[in-house]
Coordinates of C-alpha atoms and ligand atoms in Angstrom, one line a residue:
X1 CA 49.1 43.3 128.9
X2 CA 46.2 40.9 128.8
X3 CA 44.1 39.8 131.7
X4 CA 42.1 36.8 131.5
X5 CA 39.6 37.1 134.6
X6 CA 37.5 33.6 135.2
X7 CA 34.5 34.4 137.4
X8 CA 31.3 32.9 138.7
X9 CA 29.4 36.6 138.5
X10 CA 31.3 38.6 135.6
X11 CA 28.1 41.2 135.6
X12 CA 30.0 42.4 139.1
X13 CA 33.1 43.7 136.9
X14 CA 31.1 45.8 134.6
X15 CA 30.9 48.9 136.1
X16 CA 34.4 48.8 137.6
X17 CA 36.4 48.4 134.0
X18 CA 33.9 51.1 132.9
X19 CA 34.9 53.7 135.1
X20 CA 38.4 56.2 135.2
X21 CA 41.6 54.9 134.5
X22 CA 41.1 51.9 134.1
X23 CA 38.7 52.2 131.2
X24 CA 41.0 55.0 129.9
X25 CA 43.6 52.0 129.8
X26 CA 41.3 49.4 128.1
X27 CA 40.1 52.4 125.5
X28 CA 43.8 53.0 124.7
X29 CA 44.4 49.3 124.0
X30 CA 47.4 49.1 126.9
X31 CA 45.4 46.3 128.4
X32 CA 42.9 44.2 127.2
X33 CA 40.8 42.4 130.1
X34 CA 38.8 40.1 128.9
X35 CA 36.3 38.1 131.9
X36 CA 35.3 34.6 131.5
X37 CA 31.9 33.2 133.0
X38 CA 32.3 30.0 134.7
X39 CA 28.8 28.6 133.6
X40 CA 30.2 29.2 129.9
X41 CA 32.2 26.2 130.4
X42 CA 29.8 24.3 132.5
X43 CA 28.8 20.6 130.3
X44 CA 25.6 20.6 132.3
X45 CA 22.0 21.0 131.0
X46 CA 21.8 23.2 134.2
X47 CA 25.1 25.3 133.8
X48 CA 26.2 23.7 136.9
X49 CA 28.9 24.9 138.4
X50 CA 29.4 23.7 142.0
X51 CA 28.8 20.6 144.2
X52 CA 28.3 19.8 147.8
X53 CA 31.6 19.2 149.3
X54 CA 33.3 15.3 150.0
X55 CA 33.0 14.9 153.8
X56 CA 29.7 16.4 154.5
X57 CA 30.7 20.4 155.9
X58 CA 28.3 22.9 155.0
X59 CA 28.6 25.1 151.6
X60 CA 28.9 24.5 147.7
X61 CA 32.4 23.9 146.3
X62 CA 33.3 25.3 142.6
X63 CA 33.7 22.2 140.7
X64 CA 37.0 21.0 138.6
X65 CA 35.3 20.7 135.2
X66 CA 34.3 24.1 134.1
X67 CA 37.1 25.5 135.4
X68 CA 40.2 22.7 133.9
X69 CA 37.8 23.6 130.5
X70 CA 38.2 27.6 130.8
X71 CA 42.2 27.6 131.7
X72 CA 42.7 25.0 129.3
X73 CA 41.1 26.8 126.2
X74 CA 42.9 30.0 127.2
X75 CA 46.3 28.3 127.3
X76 CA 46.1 26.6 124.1
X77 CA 45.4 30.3 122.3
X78 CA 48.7 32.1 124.1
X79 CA 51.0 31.3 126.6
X80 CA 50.2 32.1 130.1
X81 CA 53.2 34.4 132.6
X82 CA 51.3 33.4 135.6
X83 CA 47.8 31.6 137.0
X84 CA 46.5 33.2 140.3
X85 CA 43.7 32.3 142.2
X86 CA 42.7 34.5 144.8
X87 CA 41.7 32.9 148.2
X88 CA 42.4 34.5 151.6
X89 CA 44.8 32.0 152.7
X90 CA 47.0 33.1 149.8
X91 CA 50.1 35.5 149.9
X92 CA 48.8 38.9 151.4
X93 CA 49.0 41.0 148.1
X94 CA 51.6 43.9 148.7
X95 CA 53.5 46.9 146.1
X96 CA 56.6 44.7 145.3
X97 CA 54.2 41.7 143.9
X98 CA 51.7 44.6 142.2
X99 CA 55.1 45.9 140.5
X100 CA 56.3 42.7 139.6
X101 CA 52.6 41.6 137.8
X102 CA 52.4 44.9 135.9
X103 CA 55.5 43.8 133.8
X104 CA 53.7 40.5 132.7
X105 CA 52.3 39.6 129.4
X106 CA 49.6 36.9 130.1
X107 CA 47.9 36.3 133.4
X108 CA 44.9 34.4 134.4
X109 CA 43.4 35.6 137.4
X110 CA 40.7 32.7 139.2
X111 CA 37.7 33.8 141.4
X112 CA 36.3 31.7 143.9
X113 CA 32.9 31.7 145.5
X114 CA 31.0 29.4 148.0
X115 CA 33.2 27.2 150.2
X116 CA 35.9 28.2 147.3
X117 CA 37.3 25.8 144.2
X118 CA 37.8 22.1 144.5
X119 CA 41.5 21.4 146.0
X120 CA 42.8 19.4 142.7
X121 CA 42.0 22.9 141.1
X122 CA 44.9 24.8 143.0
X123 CA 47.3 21.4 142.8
X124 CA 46.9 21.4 139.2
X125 CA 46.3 24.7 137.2
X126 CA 47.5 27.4 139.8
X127 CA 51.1 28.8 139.7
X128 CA 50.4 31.7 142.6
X129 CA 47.6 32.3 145.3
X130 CA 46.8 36.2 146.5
X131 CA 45.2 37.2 149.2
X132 CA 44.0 41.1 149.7
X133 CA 43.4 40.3 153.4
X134 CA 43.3 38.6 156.7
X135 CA 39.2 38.6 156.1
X136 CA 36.9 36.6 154.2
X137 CA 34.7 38.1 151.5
X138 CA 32.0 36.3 149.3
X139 CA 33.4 35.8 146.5
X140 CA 36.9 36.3 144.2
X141 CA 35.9 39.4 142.3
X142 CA 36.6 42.4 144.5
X143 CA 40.1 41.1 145.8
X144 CA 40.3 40.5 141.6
X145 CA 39.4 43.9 140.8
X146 CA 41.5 45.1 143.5
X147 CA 44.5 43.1 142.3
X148 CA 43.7 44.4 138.7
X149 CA 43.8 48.2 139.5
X150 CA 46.3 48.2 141.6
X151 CA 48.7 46.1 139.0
X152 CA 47.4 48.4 135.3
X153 CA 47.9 51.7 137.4
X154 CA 51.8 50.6 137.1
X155 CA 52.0 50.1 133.4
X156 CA 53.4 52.9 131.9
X157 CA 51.3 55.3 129.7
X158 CA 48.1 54.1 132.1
X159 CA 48.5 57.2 134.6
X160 CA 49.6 60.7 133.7
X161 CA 53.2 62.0 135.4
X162 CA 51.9 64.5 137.6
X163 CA 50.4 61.8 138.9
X164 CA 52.6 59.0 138.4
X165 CA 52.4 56.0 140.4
X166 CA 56.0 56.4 141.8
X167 CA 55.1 59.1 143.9
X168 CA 52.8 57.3 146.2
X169 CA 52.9 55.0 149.0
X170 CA 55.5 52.2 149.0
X171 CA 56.9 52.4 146.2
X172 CA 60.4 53.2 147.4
X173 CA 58.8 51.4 150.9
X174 CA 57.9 55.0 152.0
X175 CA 54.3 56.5 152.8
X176 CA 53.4 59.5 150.5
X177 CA 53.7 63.2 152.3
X178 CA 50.3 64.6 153.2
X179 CA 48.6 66.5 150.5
X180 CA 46.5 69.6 150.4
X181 CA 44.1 71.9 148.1
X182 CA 42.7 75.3 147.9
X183 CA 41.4 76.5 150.2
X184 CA 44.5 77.8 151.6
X185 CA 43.3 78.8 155.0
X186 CA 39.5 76.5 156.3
X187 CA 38.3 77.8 159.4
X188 CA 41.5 78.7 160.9
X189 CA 43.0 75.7 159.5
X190 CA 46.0 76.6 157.3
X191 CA 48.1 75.0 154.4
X192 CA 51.7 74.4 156.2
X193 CA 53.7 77.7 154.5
X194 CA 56.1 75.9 152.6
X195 CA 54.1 74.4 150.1
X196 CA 52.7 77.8 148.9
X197 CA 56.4 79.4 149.0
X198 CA 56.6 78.6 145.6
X199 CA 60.3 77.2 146.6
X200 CA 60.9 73.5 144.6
X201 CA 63.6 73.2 146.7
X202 CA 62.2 73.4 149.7
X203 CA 58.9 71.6 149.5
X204 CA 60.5 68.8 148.1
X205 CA 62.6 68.5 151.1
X206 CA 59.2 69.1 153.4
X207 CA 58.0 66.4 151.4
X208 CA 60.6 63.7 152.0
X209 CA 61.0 64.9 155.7
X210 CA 57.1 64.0 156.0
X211 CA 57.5 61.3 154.2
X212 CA 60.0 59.6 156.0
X213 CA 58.4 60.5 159.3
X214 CA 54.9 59.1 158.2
X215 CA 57.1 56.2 157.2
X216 CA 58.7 55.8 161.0
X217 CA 55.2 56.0 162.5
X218 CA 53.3 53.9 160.5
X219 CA 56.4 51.1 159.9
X220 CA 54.1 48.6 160.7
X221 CA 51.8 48.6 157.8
X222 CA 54.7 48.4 155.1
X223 CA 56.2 45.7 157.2
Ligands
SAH1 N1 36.4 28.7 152.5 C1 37.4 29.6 152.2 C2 36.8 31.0 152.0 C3 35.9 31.1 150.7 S1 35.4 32.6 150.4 C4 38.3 29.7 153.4 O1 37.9 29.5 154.5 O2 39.5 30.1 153.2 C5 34.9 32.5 148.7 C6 35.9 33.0 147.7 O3 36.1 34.4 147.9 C7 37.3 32.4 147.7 O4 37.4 31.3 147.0 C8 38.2 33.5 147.1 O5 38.2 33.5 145.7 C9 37.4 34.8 147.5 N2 38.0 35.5 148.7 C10 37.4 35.7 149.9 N3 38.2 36.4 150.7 C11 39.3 36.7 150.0 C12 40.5 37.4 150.3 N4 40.7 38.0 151.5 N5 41.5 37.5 149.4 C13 41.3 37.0 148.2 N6 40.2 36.3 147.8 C14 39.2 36.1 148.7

């Protein structure tokens, strides 16, 4: 899989495709992230990027220009699955759409910043919008970073099995069983018996029972 990522502030990604398994992913060539600066493509002495907005309300819009110049370049060297732009009015990002983008070749992902990207940007170049939340951040790149782990997690050969992705929450639309570690007993607080039986059997049935009463409780955050 390749992700092209088109940001205002690429140095914020640095760290974050440097760390755990997602650099494990990039070092064994299953994805290749690649992350555009906007003022790259900026045709001003400047590097200008952004303008006040039409109408007069407060806050610096991200201009067309740079932008049209970055996805157009990347489209004419390989065709594209999908073009998202993250903005908070877009569809609140959930497992099913994380599942459905880790099977894709191509995608472009678009980071706002400011007031966010001039509208004609969205009419013309953007196929899907994704929003991480009901809230309003700064800028594009965390709710990109977060879209980016949580789709390359998925892609098979990323994570070992023992901890395969399938095994947590909502896949399957059910919340993982609780978990423990050694120590087996913390000041008077014990491991539930079962899971130190040594029975398969039986702590996989502890498991889905938990898991489908965590799932009854907390129905409204898969909803
Ligand atoms: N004026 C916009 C908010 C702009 S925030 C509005 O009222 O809707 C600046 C940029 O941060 C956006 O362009 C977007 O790329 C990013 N952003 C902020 N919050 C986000 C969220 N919850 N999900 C996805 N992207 C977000």
């Amino acid at each position: 899989m390749r992700i092209d990522i088109i940001s205002s502030l690429p140095s914020l990604f640095e760290s974050f495709f440097a760390s755990s398994i997602l650099n494990r992913a990039i070092v064994n060539k299953i994805v290749k992230i690649k992350i555009h600066d906007l003022r790259d493509y900026s045709e001003n002495k400047h590097k200008k990027i952004d303008d006040y907005s039409y109408g007069g309300e407060a806050g610096m819009v991200l201009k067309i220009e740079p932008i049209a110049k970055c996805i157009q370049n990347l489209k004419k060297k390989r065709k594209y699955d999908t073009i998202i732009y993250m903005t908070p009015d877009g569809d609140i990002l959930n497992q099913k759409k994380c599942n459905e983008l880790s099977q894709k070749k191509n995608i472009i992902i678009l980071c706002g910043r400011y007031k966010g990207v001039d509208q004609r940007v969205r009419d013309l170049f953007i196929d899907q919008e994704i929003s991480i939340g009901n809230y309003v951040l700064s800028g594009g790149e965390i709710p990109a970073a977060a879209l980016c782990d949580s789709i390359i997690r998925l892609i098979p050969g990323v994570m070992n099995n023992e901890s395969s992705a399938l095994f947590d929450s909502f896949q399957d639309d059910l919340i993982a069983p609780p978990i423990y570690t050694r120590p087996e007993n913390w000041n008077g607080n014990k491991v539930p018996y079962v899971l130190l039986s040594g029975n398969s059997k039986k702590i996989k049935e502890w498991n889905e029972e938990q898991s489908r009463k965590l799932t009854k409780k907390k129905i409204k955050i898969i909803k």
